[in-house]
Amino acid sequence: MNRTYTWTIEGGRVLGPAPFFIAGIVNVTPDSFYDGGKNYDHQNAIANGRMLAEKGADILDVGGESTRPFSESVSIEDELSRVIPVIKELSKDYIISVDTVKSQVASEAIEAGASIINDVSAFSFDPALLEIVADKKPGYVLMHSQGSPEKMQLSPQYDDVMENLLSFFKKSLDKLLKAGLPKENIVIDPGIGFGKTVGHNLEILRNIDQLMDLGFPVYMGLSNKSLWGKLLGLESDERQNATQAATAVLAARGVPIHRVHEVELTCQTLKVVKAITEGR
């Protein structure tokens, strides 16, 4: 395989070259499905972020607003109060991504030390976010979703899910590039679980090569998702093995960036993939 990737982030810094990058999830929310809100406390969130970095995370993805299905939006003030203290502290030592759809949060997070904007809305909820990204030139995760988190899983429908994703990415990438964000700053996320049924999600994962053919690194967020619960009858704390199995398959097919809860397990998975596939 012997593929390596780079990702340009805020300030023109370059991550890589590396075959894989791991983004460790730091949810500063009271209702995280994974940790039950224990990292809602700033000091707990900071300690968790440091632990994830020590276990091998290349990026810490800090979020102050839940985007799980049926979650409700929070105010700008609440989101800022959650994430900015955590970003300020963790960015002293680590590469920080902020998971937000709000232009003001993105702007203040970059000022606080964040280098990557992880935007589940593709700048559709707050059009000013496109201006912030074009001006600041952070690393940018362009994600596909159908609808807002409150409604996206009510009845997701597509005539052809892959055709829809490809059309969406081509149009959105064109907007980003015309606005002035360099190609090397952009990665694309198919948005597993964001306005998609189990069948839609599996169709996307089967055809991930079509997204890679767009010429941008794929950023994958499938850690402990409800997809695995519905497919295998697993509770949220029982989905680690399914997550790692899918991660191994996708990494072997060329997906380089993995957003996960269990960083140490993912490091092991990716090392196995690299050992088996390198030189192929």
CSV table of C-alpha atoms in Angstrom, one decimal:
chain,number,residue,atom,x,y,z
A,1,MET,CA,0.0,0.0,0.0
A,2,ASN,CA,2.7,2.5,1.1
A,3,ARG,CA,0.3,5.5,0.9
A,4,THR,CA,1.0,8.5,3.0
A,5,TYR,CA,-1.1,11.7,3.5
A,6,THR,CA,-0.6,15.2,4.7
A,7,TRP,CA,-3.2,17.7,6.0
A,8,THR,CA,-2.5,21.5,6.1
A,9,ILE,CA,-4.0,23.2,9.1
A,10,GLU,CA,-4.2,26.7,10.5
A,11,GLY,CA,-1.0,28.7,10.1
A,12,GLY,CA,0.1,26.7,7.2
A,13,ARG,CA,1.4,23.9,9.4
A,14,VAL,CA,1.3,20.4,7.9
A,15,LEU,CA,0.3,17.2,9.7
A,16,GLY,CA,2.1,14.1,8.3
A,17,PRO,CA,3.2,12.6,6.1
A,18,ALA,CA,1.6,9.5,7.7
A,19,PRO,CA,-0.5,6.6,6.6
A,20,PHE,CA,-3.1,7.3,9.2
A,21,PHE,CA,-4.3,10.0,11.6
A,22,ILE,CA,-6.4,9.5,14.7
A,23,ALA,CA,-8.7,12.2,16.1
A,24,GLY,CA,-9.6,11.5,19.7
A,25,ILE,CA,-13.1,12.6,20.7
A,26,VAL,CA,-13.4,15.1,23.6
A,27,ASN,CA,-17.1,15.8,24.2
A,28,VAL,CA,-17.6,18.7,26.6
A,29,THR,CA,-21.3,18.1,26.8
A,30,PRO,CA,-23.7,17.0,29.6
A,31,ASP,CA,-25.4,14.3,27.4
A,32,SER,CA,-22.6,12.4,25.6
A,33,PHE,CA,-23.9,9.0,24.6
A,34,TYR,CA,-20.4,7.6,25.2
A,35,ASP,CA,-19.2,9.0,28.5
A,36,GLY,CA,-22.5,10.0,30.1
A,37,GLY,CA,-21.3,13.6,30.4
A,38,LYS,CA,-18.4,13.0,32.8
A,39,ASN,CA,-16.2,15.3,30.6
A,40,TYR,CA,-18.7,18.2,30.9
A,41,ASP,CA,-16.4,19.4,33.7
A,42,HIS,CA,-13.5,21.3,32.1
A,43,GLN,CA,-10.8,19.7,34.2
A,44,ASN,CA,-12.2,16.2,33.4
A,45,ALA,CA,-12.3,17.1,29.7
A,46,ILE,CA,-8.7,18.4,29.7
A,47,ALA,CA,-7.5,15.3,31.6
A,48,ASN,CA,-9.3,13.1,29.1
A,49,GLY,CA,-7.8,14.9,26.2
A,50,ARG,CA,-4.3,14.5,27.6
A,51,MET,CA,-4.9,10.8,28.1
A,52,LEU,CA,-6.1,10.3,24.5
A,53,ALA,CA,-3.0,12.1,23.2
A,54,GLU,CA,-0.8,10.0,25.3
A,55,LYS,CA,-2.5,6.9,23.9
A,56,GLY,CA,-1.8,8.0,20.4
A,57,ALA,CA,-4.3,10.6,19.2
A,58,ASP,CA,-2.8,13.0,16.6
A,59,ILE,CA,-5.7,15.4,16.9
A,60,LEU,CA,-8.1,16.1,19.8
A,61,ASP,CA,-11.6,16.9,18.5
A,62,VAL,CA,-13.3,19.1,21.1
A,63,GLY,CA,-17.1,19.6,20.9
A,64,GLY,CA,-19.5,21.5,23.1
A,65,GLU,CA,-22.8,20.7,21.3
A,66,SER,CA,-24.1,17.2,20.9
A,67,THR,CA,-24.8,16.2,17.3
A,68,ARG,CA,-26.3,12.8,18.0
A,69,PRO,CA,-29.7,12.1,16.5
A,70,PHE,CA,-32.6,14.1,18.1
A,71,SER,CA,-30.2,16.3,20.1
A,72,GLU,CA,-31.1,20.0,20.5
A,73,SER,CA,-28.9,23.0,19.6
A,74,VAL,CA,-27.3,25.0,22.4
A,75,SER,CA,-26.7,28.8,22.5
A,76,ILE,CA,-23.4,30.3,21.2
A,77,GLU,CA,-22.7,31.5,24.8
A,78,ASP,CA,-23.1,28.0,26.2
A,79,GLU,CA,-21.0,26.4,23.5
A,80,LEU,CA,-18.2,28.9,24.0
A,81,SER,CA,-18.2,28.5,27.7
A,82,ARG,CA,-17.8,24.8,27.3
A,83,VAL,CA,-15.1,24.6,24.7
A,84,ILE,CA,-12.8,27.6,24.9
A,85,PRO,CA,-11.2,26.9,28.3
A,86,VAL,CA,-10.5,23.3,27.2
A,87,ILE,CA,-9.1,24.4,23.8
A,88,LYS,CA,-6.9,27.1,25.4
A,89,GLU,CA,-5.3,24.5,27.7
A,90,LEU,CA,-5.0,21.5,25.4
A,91,SER,CA,-3.7,23.6,22.4
A,92,LYS,CA,-0.6,24.4,24.4
A,93,ASP,CA,0.6,20.8,23.7
A,94,TYR,CA,-1.6,19.3,21.1
A,95,ILE,CA,-3.3,19.8,17.7
A,96,ILE,CA,-6.9,20.8,18.4
A,97,SER,CA,-10.0,20.5,16.2
A,98,VAL,CA,-13.3,22.1,17.2
A,99,ASP,CA,-16.5,20.4,16.4
A,100,THR,CA,-19.0,23.2,15.7
A,101,VAL,CA,-21.4,24.6,13.1
A,102,LYS,CA,-21.3,28.2,14.4
A,103,SER,CA,-19.1,30.9,12.8
A,104,GLN,CA,-18.5,32.7,16.1
A,105,VAL,CA,-17.5,29.5,17.9
A,106,ALA,CA,-15.2,28.6,15.1
A,107,SER,CA,-13.6,32.0,15.1
A,108,GLU,CA,-13.0,32.2,18.8
A,109,ALA,CA,-11.8,28.6,18.9
A,110,ILE,CA,-9.2,29.4,16.4
A,111,GLU,CA,-8.1,32.4,18.4
A,112,ALA,CA,-7.9,30.1,21.5
A,113,GLY,CA,-5.6,27.7,19.6
A,114,ALA,CA,-7.8,25.4,17.5
A,115,SER,CA,-6.2,24.5,14.1
A,116,ILE,CA,-9.1,22.5,12.5
A,117,ILE,CA,-12.8,23.1,12.1
A,118,ASN,CA,-15.0,20.0,12.1
A,119,ASP,CA,-18.3,21.1,10.6
A,120,VAL,CA,-21.2,18.6,10.4
A,121,SER,CA,-23.3,21.2,8.6
A,122,ALA,CA,-21.1,22.0,5.6
A,123,PHE,CA,-21.6,25.7,6.4
A,124,SER,CA,-25.3,25.4,5.7
A,125,PHE,CA,-26.6,26.2,9.3
A,126,ASP,CA,-24.4,29.4,9.5
A,127,PRO,CA,-23.3,30.6,6.1
A,128,ALA,CA,-20.8,33.0,7.8
A,129,LEU,CA,-18.8,29.9,8.7
A,130,LEU,CA,-17.6,29.7,5.1
A,131,GLU,CA,-16.1,33.2,5.4
A,132,ILE,CA,-14.3,32.3,8.6
A,133,VAL,CA,-12.8,29.2,7.1
A,134,ALA,CA,-11.8,31.0,3.9
A,135,ASP,CA,-10.2,33.8,5.9
A,136,LYS,CA,-8.4,31.8,8.7
A,137,LYS,CA,-7.6,28.8,6.5
A,138,PRO,CA,-7.7,26.1,9.2
A,139,GLY,CA,-7.9,22.4,8.4
A,140,TYR,CA,-11.5,21.8,7.5
A,141,VAL,CA,-13.7,18.7,7.7
A,142,LEU,CA,-16.5,18.9,5.1
A,143,MET,CA,-19.2,16.5,6.2
A,144,HIS,CA,-22.4,15.4,4.5
A,145,SER,CA,-25.7,15.2,6.5
A,146,GLN,CA,-29.3,15.2,5.6
A,147,GLY,CA,-31.1,17.7,7.9
A,148,SER,CA,-30.4,18.9,11.4
A,149,PRO,CA,-29.6,16.6,14.3
A,150,GLU,CA,-33.1,17.1,15.7
A,151,LYS,CA,-34.7,15.7,12.6
A,152,MET,CA,-32.1,13.9,10.5
A,153,GLN,CA,-33.1,10.4,11.6
A,154,LEU,CA,-36.9,10.7,11.4
A,155,SER,CA,-37.1,9.4,7.8
A,156,PRO,CA,-33.9,9.7,5.8
A,157,GLN,CA,-34.5,9.0,2.1
A,158,TYR,CA,-32.4,9.0,-1.0
A,159,ASP,CA,-33.0,8.0,-4.6
A,160,ASP,CA,-29.3,7.0,-4.8
A,161,VAL,CA,-27.3,7.7,-1.6
A,162,MET,CA,-23.9,7.6,-3.4
A,163,GLU,CA,-25.0,9.8,-6.2
A,164,ASN,CA,-26.4,12.3,-3.6
A,165,LEU,CA,-23.1,12.3,-1.7
A,166,LEU,CA,-20.9,12.7,-4.8
A,167,SER,CA,-23.1,15.6,-6.0
A,168,PHE,CA,-23.0,17.3,-2.6
A,169,PHE,CA,-19.3,17.0,-2.2
A,170,LYS,CA,-18.6,18.3,-5.7
A,171,LYS,CA,-20.8,21.4,-5.1
A,172,SER,CA,-19.5,22.1,-1.6
A,173,LEU,CA,-15.9,21.6,-2.5
A,174,ASP,CA,-16.3,24.0,-5.4
A,175,LYS,CA,-17.7,26.6,-3.0
A,176,LEU,CA,-14.8,26.1,-0.6
A,177,LEU,CA,-12.1,26.4,-3.2
A,178,LYS,CA,-13.7,29.4,-4.9
A,179,ALA,CA,-13.9,31.1,-1.4
A,180,GLY,CA,-10.2,30.7,-1.1
A,181,LEU,CA,-9.6,27.6,1.1
A,182,PRO,CA,-6.7,25.6,-0.3
A,183,LYS,CA,-7.4,22.1,-1.4
A,184,GLU,CA,-4.7,20.7,0.9
A,185,ASN,CA,-6.7,22.0,4.0
A,186,ILE,CA,-9.8,20.0,3.2
A,187,VAL,CA,-10.8,16.5,4.1
A,188,ILE,CA,-14.3,14.9,3.5
A,189,ASP,CA,-16.5,13.0,5.9
A,190,PRO,CA,-19.5,11.0,4.5
A,191,GLY,CA,-21.4,11.6,7.8
A,192,ILE,CA,-22.1,8.0,8.9
A,193,GLY,CA,-25.4,8.1,10.9
A,194,PHE,CA,-26.2,11.7,9.9
A,195,GLY,CA,-29.6,11.4,8.1
A,196,LYS,CA,-29.0,7.8,7.0
A,197,THR,CA,-30.5,4.4,7.6
A,198,VAL,CA,-28.4,1.3,8.3
A,199,GLY,CA,-28.7,0.4,4.6
A,200,HIS,CA,-27.5,3.9,3.5
A,201,ASN,CA,-24.6,3.7,5.9
A,202,LEU,CA,-23.5,0.3,4.7
A,203,GLU,CA,-23.9,1.4,1.0
A,204,ILE,CA,-21.5,4.3,1.7
A,205,LEU,CA,-19.0,2.1,3.4
A,206,ARG,CA,-19.1,-0.5,0.6
A,207,ASN,CA,-18.4,2.3,-1.9
A,208,ILE,CA,-15.9,4.4,-0.1
A,209,ASP,CA,-13.6,4.2,-3.1
A,210,GLN,CA,-16.0,6.5,-5.0
A,211,LEU,CA,-15.5,9.2,-2.4
A,212,MET,CA,-11.7,8.8,-2.4
A,213,ASP,CA,-11.7,9.2,-6.1
A,214,LEU,CA,-12.7,12.9,-5.5
A,215,GLY,CA,-9.1,13.4,-4.6
A,216,PHE,CA,-9.5,14.5,-0.9
A,217,PRO,CA,-8.6,12.4,2.2
A,218,VAL,CA,-11.6,10.7,3.8
A,219,TYR,CA,-12.3,11.5,7.4
A,220,MET,CA,-14.3,8.7,9.0
A,221,GLY,CA,-16.5,9.0,12.1
A,222,LEU,CA,-18.1,5.6,12.9
A,223,SER,CA,-17.0,5.1,16.5
A,224,ASN,CA,-19.6,3.2,18.5
A,225,LYS,CA,-22.4,4.6,16.2
A,226,SER,CA,-26.0,3.3,16.4
A,227,LEU,CA,-25.3,1.6,13.1
A,228,TRP,CA,-23.5,-1.1,15.0
A,229,GLY,CA,-26.3,-1.3,17.6
A,230,LYS,CA,-29.0,-1.8,14.9
A,231,LEU,CA,-26.9,-4.2,12.9
A,232,LEU,CA,-25.7,-6.4,15.8
A,233,GLY,CA,-28.1,-5.7,18.6
A,234,LEU,CA,-25.5,-3.9,20.8
A,235,GLU,CA,-25.8,-1.3,23.4
A,236,SER,CA,-23.6,1.8,23.2
A,237,ASP,CA,-20.9,0.4,25.5
A,238,GLU,CA,-20.7,-2.9,23.5
A,239,ARG,CA,-19.7,-1.6,20.1
A,240,GLN,CA,-15.9,-1.4,20.3
A,241,ASN,CA,-15.3,-4.6,18.4
A,242,ALA,CA,-17.6,-3.6,15.5
A,243,THR,CA,-15.9,-0.2,15.4
A,244,GLN,CA,-12.4,-1.7,15.2
A,245,ALA,CA,-13.5,-4.3,12.6
A,246,ALA,CA,-14.9,-1.5,10.3
A,247,THR,CA,-11.9,0.7,11.0
A,248,ALA,CA,-9.5,-2.0,9.8
A,249,VAL,CA,-11.5,-2.7,6.6
A,250,LEU,CA,-11.7,1.0,5.7
A,251,ALA,CA,-8.1,1.7,6.6
A,252,ALA,CA,-7.0,-1.2,4.4
A,253,ARG,CA,-9.0,0.4,1.6
A,254,GLY,CA,-7.2,3.7,2.0
A,255,VAL,CA,-9.2,5.8,4.5
A,256,PRO,CA,-6.5,7.8,6.5
A,257,ILE,CA,-8.3,9.7,9.2
A,258,HIS,CA,-10.3,8.1,12.0
A,259,ARG,CA,-12.3,9.9,14.6
A,260,VAL,CA,-12.7,7.6,17.6
A,261,HIS,CA,-13.4,7.2,21.3
A,262,GLU,CA,-11.0,4.3,21.9
A,263,VAL,CA,-7.7,5.7,20.7
A,264,GLU,CA,-5.5,2.9,22.1
A,265,LEU,CA,-7.5,0.2,20.4
A,266,THR,CA,-7.5,2.1,17.2
A,267,CYS,CA,-3.7,2.6,17.3
A,268,GLN,CA,-3.4,-1.2,17.5
A,269,THR,CA,-5.8,-1.7,14.7
A,270,LEU,CA,-4.0,0.7,12.4
A,271,LYS,CA,-0.6,-0.8,13.2
A,272,VAL,CA,-1.9,-4.2,12.2
A,273,VAL,CA,-3.3,-2.8,8.9
A,274,LYS,CA,-0.1,-1.0,8.1
A,275,ALA,CA,2.0,-4.2,8.8
A,276,ILE,CA,-0.2,-6.3,6.6
A,277,THR,CA,-0.6,-3.9,3.7
A,278,GLU,CA,2.7,-2.0,3.4
A,279,GLY,CA,4.7,-3.1,0.4
A,280,ARG,CA,1.6,-4.6,-1.2
